[in-house]
Coordinates of C-alpha atoms in Angstrom, one line a residue:
Chain Q
X1 CA 93.8 -16.4 40.6
X2 CA 92.1 -19.4 38.6
X3 CA 94.8 -20.3 35.6
X4 CA 92.5 -19.6 33.0
X5 CA 90.2 -17.4 33.6
X6 CA 86.9 -16.5 31.7
X7 CA 83.6 -14.4 31.8
X8 CA 81.0 -16.6 32.7
X9 CA 78.4 -14.5 31.2
X10 CA 75.8 -14.8 29.8
X11 CA 76.5 -13.5 27.2
X12 CA 72.4 -13.2 25.4
X13 CA 72.9 -12.0 21.5
X14 CA 69.7 -12.1 18.7
X15 CA 70.3 -14.3 15.6
X16 CA 73.0 -12.7 13.8
X17 CA 74.5 -11.5 15.5
X18 CA 78.7 -11.2 16.0
X19 CA 80.0 -12.3 19.5
X20 CA 83.5 -12.4 21.0
X21 CA 84.9 -14.3 24.0
X22 CA 87.9 -13.6 25.7
X23 CA 90.1 -15.7 28.3
X24 CA 93.5 -14.9 30.3
X25 CA 95.5 -17.3 31.0
X26 CA 98.7 -16.9 33.5
X27 CA 101.7 -19.3 32.8
X28 CA 103.3 -18.1 29.8
X29 CA 104.8 -21.4 29.3
X30 CA 101.7 -22.7 28.2
X31 CA 102.3 -24.1 24.9
X32 CA 98.6 -24.3 22.9
X33 CA 95.2 -23.3 23.0
X34 CA 91.9 -24.6 22.1
X35 CA 88.3 -24.1 22.6
X36 CA 85.7 -26.5 23.8
X37 CA 82.5 -26.4 23.2
X38 CA 79.8 -27.8 25.7
X39 CA 76.0 -28.1 25.3
X40 CA 74.0 -28.0 28.5
X41 CA 73.6 -31.5 30.7
X42 CA 76.5 -32.3 27.4
X43 CA 79.7 -33.5 27.4
X44 CA 82.9 -31.0 25.9
X45 CA 83.8 -31.3 22.3
X46 CA 86.9 -29.5 20.6
X47 CA 85.5 -26.5 18.9
X48 CA 89.0 -25.5 17.6
X49 CA 92.4 -24.9 18.4
X50 CA 94.4 -21.9 18.4
X51 CA 97.4 -20.8 16.7
X52 CA 99.4 -17.4 16.8
X53 CA 98.6 -16.4 13.7
X54 CA 94.7 -16.7 14.3
X55 CA 92.5 -19.4 12.7
X56 CA 88.8 -19.1 10.4
X57 CA 86.5 -22.4 10.7
X58 CA 83.4 -21.1 8.6
X59 CA 81.9 -18.3 11.9
X60 CA 83.8 -18.9 14.0
X61 CA 88.3 -17.1 14.1
X62 CA 90.4 -17.9 16.9
X63 CA 93.1 -15.8 18.6
X64 CA 96.6 -16.2 20.7
X65 CA 98.0 -12.5 22.0
X66 CA 101.1 -13.9 23.7
X67 CA 101.8 -10.8 24.6
X68 CA 98.9 -10.0 26.4
X69 CA 98.2 -13.6 27.3
X70 CA 94.8 -14.0 26.0
X71 CA 93.0 -15.7 23.8
X72 CA 90.1 -15.1 21.6
X73 CA 87.1 -16.6 20.1
X74 CA 84.6 -14.2 17.7
X75 CA 81.5 -15.9 16.2
X76 CA 80.0 -14.7 12.9
X77 CA 76.5 -14.6 12.0
X78 CA 75.0 -16.2 15.5
X79 CA 72.7 -19.2 15.0
X80 CA 70.0 -20.3 17.3
X81 CA 72.6 -23.9 17.2
X82 CA 75.2 -21.8 19.0
X83 CA 73.8 -21.4 22.4
X84 CA 76.3 -23.2 24.1
X85 CA 79.2 -23.2 27.3
X86 CA 82.0 -22.4 25.7
X87 CA 85.4 -23.3 27.6
X88 CA 89.0 -21.9 26.9
X89 CA 91.8 -24.3 27.4
X90 CA 95.5 -23.7 28.0
X91 CA 98.3 -27.1 27.3
X92 CA 101.3 -26.6 29.2
X93 CA 104.1 -30.0 29.8
X94 CA 103.8 -30.6 33.3
X95 CA 105.0 -33.3 35.4
X96 CA 105.2 -35.6 32.4
X97 CA 102.7 -34.9 30.2
X98 CA 100.4 -31.9 28.6
X99 CA 98.8 -30.8 30.4
X100 CA 95.7 -29.2 29.8
X101 CA 94.0 -26.4 31.7
X102 CA 90.3 -25.8 31.4
X103 CA 88.0 -22.0 32.3
X104 CA 85.0 -23.0 33.9
X105 CA 83.5 -22.0 30.7
X106 CA 81.7 -19.0 29.0
X107 CA 77.6 -19.0 28.5
X108 CA 76.2 -18.2 25.3
X109 CA 72.2 -17.8 24.9
X110 CA 71.7 -17.0 21.8
X111 CA 67.9 -16.0 20.7
X112 CA 65.6 -15.2 17.8
Chain M
X1 CA 80.3 -45.0 17.0
X2 CA 79.7 -45.8 20.9
X3 CA 83.4 -43.7 20.9
X4 CA 83.9 -43.3 24.4
X5 CA 81.0 -44.9 26.8
X6 CA 80.5 -44.3 30.9
X7 CA 78.7 -46.1 33.2
X8 CA 76.4 -45.6 35.3
X9 CA 75.0 -42.1 33.9
X10 CA 73.6 -40.7 37.4
X11 CA 73.8 -42.0 41.7
X12 CA 73.3 -41.5 44.5
X13 CA 75.4 -42.5 47.5
X14 CA 75.6 -42.5 51.2
X15 CA 78.9 -41.0 52.8
X16 CA 81.2 -43.7 53.4
X17 CA 79.6 -45.9 50.3
X18 CA 82.5 -46.7 47.6
X19 CA 81.4 -47.0 43.7
X20 CA 83.3 -47.6 40.7
X21 CA 82.9 -45.4 37.9
X22 CA 83.5 -47.4 34.6
X23 CA 84.2 -46.0 31.3
X24 CA 85.5 -48.4 27.6
X25 CA 86.1 -47.2 24.9
X26 CA 86.4 -48.2 21.6
X27 CA 88.6 -46.0 19.4
X28 CA 92.0 -48.2 19.7
X29 CA 93.4 -44.9 21.9
X30 CA 96.1 -44.7 23.8
X31 CA 95.9 -42.1 26.8
X32 CA 92.6 -42.2 28.8
X33 CA 91.7 -39.9 31.5
X34 CA 89.4 -39.4 34.7
X35 CA 88.5 -35.2 35.0
X36 CA 85.9 -34.1 37.2
X37 CA 83.4 -30.8 36.9
X38 CA 81.7 -28.7 39.6
X39 CA 80.0 -25.9 38.3
X40 CA 82.0 -22.3 38.1
X41 CA 85.7 -24.5 38.1
X42 CA 87.3 -25.4 35.3
X43 CA 87.5 -29.2 34.6
X44 CA 89.9 -30.5 36.7
X45 CA 92.3 -33.7 36.1
X46 CA 91.9 -36.6 38.5
X47 CA 94.1 -39.1 36.9
X48 CA 95.2 -40.3 33.8
X49 CA 96.4 -43.1 31.8
X50 CA 99.3 -42.7 28.8
X51 CA 98.9 -46.9 28.5
X52 CA 97.1 -50.1 29.7
X53 CA 98.9 -51.0 32.6
X54 CA 100.6 -46.8 33.6
X55 CA 98.2 -44.7 36.4
X56 CA 99.6 -41.5 37.0
X57 CA 97.3 -39.4 39.4
X58 CA 96.4 -35.8 38.0
X59 CA 95.6 -32.8 39.9
X60 CA 93.0 -33.6 42.3
X61 CA 93.8 -37.1 43.0
X62 CA 93.5 -37.6 47.1
X63 CA 89.9 -40.0 47.6
X64 CA 90.1 -41.3 44.5
X65 CA 91.8 -44.8 42.7
X66 CA 92.4 -46.3 38.9
X67 CA 92.2 -49.1 36.9
X68 CA 93.6 -49.3 33.7
X69 CA 93.5 -53.2 32.7
X70 CA 93.5 -53.5 29.4
X71 CA 93.1 -50.1 26.2
X72 CA 89.7 -50.3 26.0
X73 CA 88.7 -49.7 29.7
X74 CA 90.2 -46.7 32.7
X75 CA 87.9 -47.0 36.3
X76 CA 87.4 -45.0 38.7
X77 CA 86.9 -45.7 42.1
X78 CA 85.9 -43.6 45.1
X79 CA 86.3 -46.5 48.4
X80 CA 84.8 -44.0 51.1
X81 CA 82.5 -41.6 49.8
X82 CA 82.3 -38.1 50.8
X83 CA 80.3 -34.7 50.0
X84 CA 82.6 -33.3 48.4
X85 CA 83.1 -36.5 45.9
X86 CA 79.4 -34.7 44.8
X87 CA 80.3 -33.9 41.1
X88 CA 79.9 -34.6 37.0
X89 CA 82.6 -36.9 36.4
X90 CA 83.8 -37.3 32.7
X91 CA 86.3 -40.3 31.2
X92 CA 88.3 -38.8 28.0
X93 CA 90.7 -40.6 26.2
X94 CA 92.8 -39.8 22.9
X95 CA 94.9 -40.8 20.1
X96 CA 98.1 -39.0 21.7
X97 CA 100.3 -39.8 24.4
X98 CA 99.5 -37.4 27.3
X99 CA 103.5 -35.9 26.5
X100 CA 101.9 -35.2 23.0
X101 CA 98.6 -35.0 23.2
X102 CA 97.4 -32.0 20.1
X103 CA 95.3 -31.5 22.9
X104 CA 91.9 -32.9 20.9
X105 CA 89.9 -35.3 23.9
X106 CA 87.2 -37.2 23.1
X107 CA 85.0 -36.9 26.2
X108 CA 81.9 -40.0 27.8
X109 CA 78.3 -38.7 28.0
X110 CA 79.5 -37.9 31.8
X111 CA 78.6 -39.7 35.3
X112 CA 76.5 -37.0 38.0
X113 CA 77.7 -38.3 41.7
X114 CA 76.0 -37.0 44.5
X115 CA 77.1 -38.2 48.2
X116 CA 74.9 -37.5 50.6

């Protein structure tokens, strides 16, 4: 079982739609979580951190459910420019460093 | 603002050849990392460096060597390339020590390596 699992998608949604991605993690010792965005053939970039209390950044809302070991990302009012792959990342202190465990990503395609 | 710069961006090698991927960052970051990204898999850490002169193995270090000669530069060397090393390689840096990493990594644009 992968340590961080995501539905690969693609999620095909029209502009203006609300879309949600979930991500599950297997190691309950994971301490913090993040969402990264990766455009096609580009490098990943940090989108937002995920806190237990949930956090919002404009149209993006991230939630963490430690009891069920999943993280979610909600995108409201989708834009064409939101089309990308979204990587779920867990951080775990392991072997002397804060190990970042990347999911394989969920692809989002927003169409007109 | 250059950020993290990797060279080369593309490379084709034959099995058994050697090569070095170069990475430089101009953000005065302490920590640097090398990842590989393969289809259907998450980014996997090859090696990391908490500071100049120190390096440590990550999840998939076999077949690779690294060198952190100064704070800016962190190179990745394939001594004898194998087809299994066909991948996209990303260099990254962060301002925090690896033990206190906040999770924000700044990535280079990637190096696409094909080993025939």
